[in-house]
Amino acid sequence: MKNLTQRGLWGSLLSVPLLCLQPALALASEADLILPEFATNHYTLLVYGIVICVLGMVFGYYQFAKVTRLKAHRAMLDVANIIYETCKTYLIQQGKLLFILFLFIAFCIAFYFGYLGQMPLGSVLIILGWTIIGILGSYSVAWYGIRMNTLANSRTAFSSLETKPLKILNIALDAGMSIGVLLVCVELIMMLIILLWVPKELAGASLIGFAIGESLGASALRIAGGIFTKIADIGSDLMKIVFGIKEDDPRNPGVIADCTGDNAGDSIGPTADGFETYGVTGVALVTFIVLAVLPELSATLIAWIFILRILMIITSITAFYINRAYSQGRFGAKDDFDFEQPLSSLVWLTSILSIIATFVASYFLLGPGSGVAAELQELWLVLSAIISIGTLGAALIPEFTKIFTSPNSTHAAEVVKASREGGPSLNILSGMVAGNFSAFWIGMVFIALMSMAYYFSGFGLSDIMSYPSIFAFGLVAFGMLGMGPVTIAVDSYGPVTDNAQSIYELSLIEEIKDVDKEIEKKFGFKPDFDKAKHYLEANDGAGNTFKATAKPVLIGTAVVGATTMIFSLILVIQNVLGVDPEQILNLLNPYTILGFIAGGCVIYWFTGASTQAVTTGAYRAVEYIKRNIRLDENASQKASMENSKEVVKICTQYAQQGMFNIFIAIFSFTIAFACLAAPRAGEDGQLAVSLFVSYLISIAVFGLFQAVFMANAGGCWDNAKKVVEVDLKEKGTPLHEATVVGDTVGDPFKDTSSVAMNPIIKFTTLFGLLAMEIAITEAFRGVAPTVGLVFLIVALYFVWRSFYGMRIPVK
């Protein structure tokens, strides 16, 4: 690692003299992306928007303080603190690795904007500064997410003893809303600062740098977190079969690592991912508007988009409080109910309020009498409808996902039935069936959403922009994120409920002498231990479902948003090379076919590489746990911190090795295919640019279906196990063992490979934009094919290393 740091540092330092050389090269591309000046009224509204975002952060802190003030038994608080301390150690290690990865990106940004783009050193440093801010943004919200969740998990566990199931749900949801609202507000403040106060000649490049930075941070944290959590989860779960011990048995050294992994994979990764998703989609739309919309209208459209985003914070918080009151009235007096129902009603209520707010705000901002250009006054209804299609999709997609992943679903029941007679074999096959069917139906939902957007784009958008259908697709992605705070909230709900169940067992609270009398005296209620365990297991099932529902929404926005960014790249190619895209980007061009195949290759390699890191790491973890677990009568019933830390160390080691191999390969493939797509001399030389564009489209399409298949197959396996544990109460039986095996197969499916597709698609697209602009620069085209071959060799080496360097060691 030390050598890697030195090499990356030298690479970054070498870029500084390149900046000082500043050759006289003409460059007409996104280095010259100039953002428009806002009208006074729009400028004022956006400044007020920053005030609203600050108030949103105050709401986030209020929720944080509200959860913190809740009391819990010291035994549970101590376990939660141990989990937080191990999470801190992990995240600090990730921060060091992020710094190394940043050096690779910093060199490319400095080389392009400084050396090829002739920008002054000060301007390049501003762009690099925003790249760093993007990385720190993803990293910081990840820190906030684990702190919030590790405070909420012990309170949720303790509240289960009170036999008030709605209180259990509210604690986890309060924590989720704190994360979701604060995340979106921080993102918006950063982007608004760039739009309003960074010099216009640097604002476009700063937005790109910011988006690349947050995408880098999210990719690294998502990939490493997904590998870490599933190494620990598999290592912990398999002990239930090997030794016949109970779930979350404190004597199992893998349990503490599993709790840490719940936060590394299901809190740190998704929080950074959500932060990046929100930003990258906005950058894609801004870029497209500047490049494709009539110049006199671009400022109005950008202001409209961000004002709507600000309003969505208000609608999300409003929906949260309305839903809280509704849930209290409907479920407050009940001692048992379906935990999924209040979460579903929150999603739908937010969607409805967001759609209403979209139409109302658009009427006043763009409609008759708004004072904007006449062309836009005629389009306010069309634009509102397109965004609302996306917002509706963000509510529909979770409903379709629940058909395949909910404990109440027919597919989960089918997996259980198959497992009863066919054991692990039929369990795995039945889960794969659920994943494949879900990919089909959710794919059809995306077709329906994008078809409706395409239909509405035909009502006048072509009068003000080129490629109106692509802009419409970008607005669909934007609409899906309109209820971003709530989408993040229900996603963050899952790791809290998962940890709560583990904390209950690890605290050994039932074995503390006279604990029932202590709780009644100190906390004012008589604990019910049997119901508490039922509540926690049922709530964990709801958490699994809503973790699953957020994944297709985030991956969908990545794909639809990437479409808009890819067409922004096409416009850049058109401007720089003076080519007609329709003549080059078609299926009669052989480079197009080659690009499609290459993208599919990379997606399937990535799936294998991330799963291989989990497999090898889990082997090492299982090997260590089996050798060190103490189950004899004289053994301590408490968790061994020394052994637990060693399992965490194994998880961290393989997470970082696997992530580094994957990142360098993805980074190298992007540069390689961009450079190999550089135009060549000769009559057909410009046909090559299609290679990289089709590669990016292929990454998005293959990634969408691979991610949905894996995420929902894994979710189905997970909740089939929950059905056996909670509904059938058949723990410790052959049926339970079969579902545990299926769950361990589903673990890397749903929480490693599938979830990392989202940041991988966006990072590849964003960094690909920069890489392609380097490749098509006139001064670089001559050496581009050679550079491309070099990076292709590097990428293939890391592909080789991601398996052969990560194999299970032979004794």
Coordinates of C-alpha atoms in Angstrom, one line a residue, residues 277 554 581 633 637:
T277 CA -26.8 9.6 -7.2
L554 CA -31.2 3.8 -7.5
P581 CA -24.0 11.4 -34.8
E633 CA -19.7 -25.6 29.0
Q637 CA -21.1 -16.7 27.0

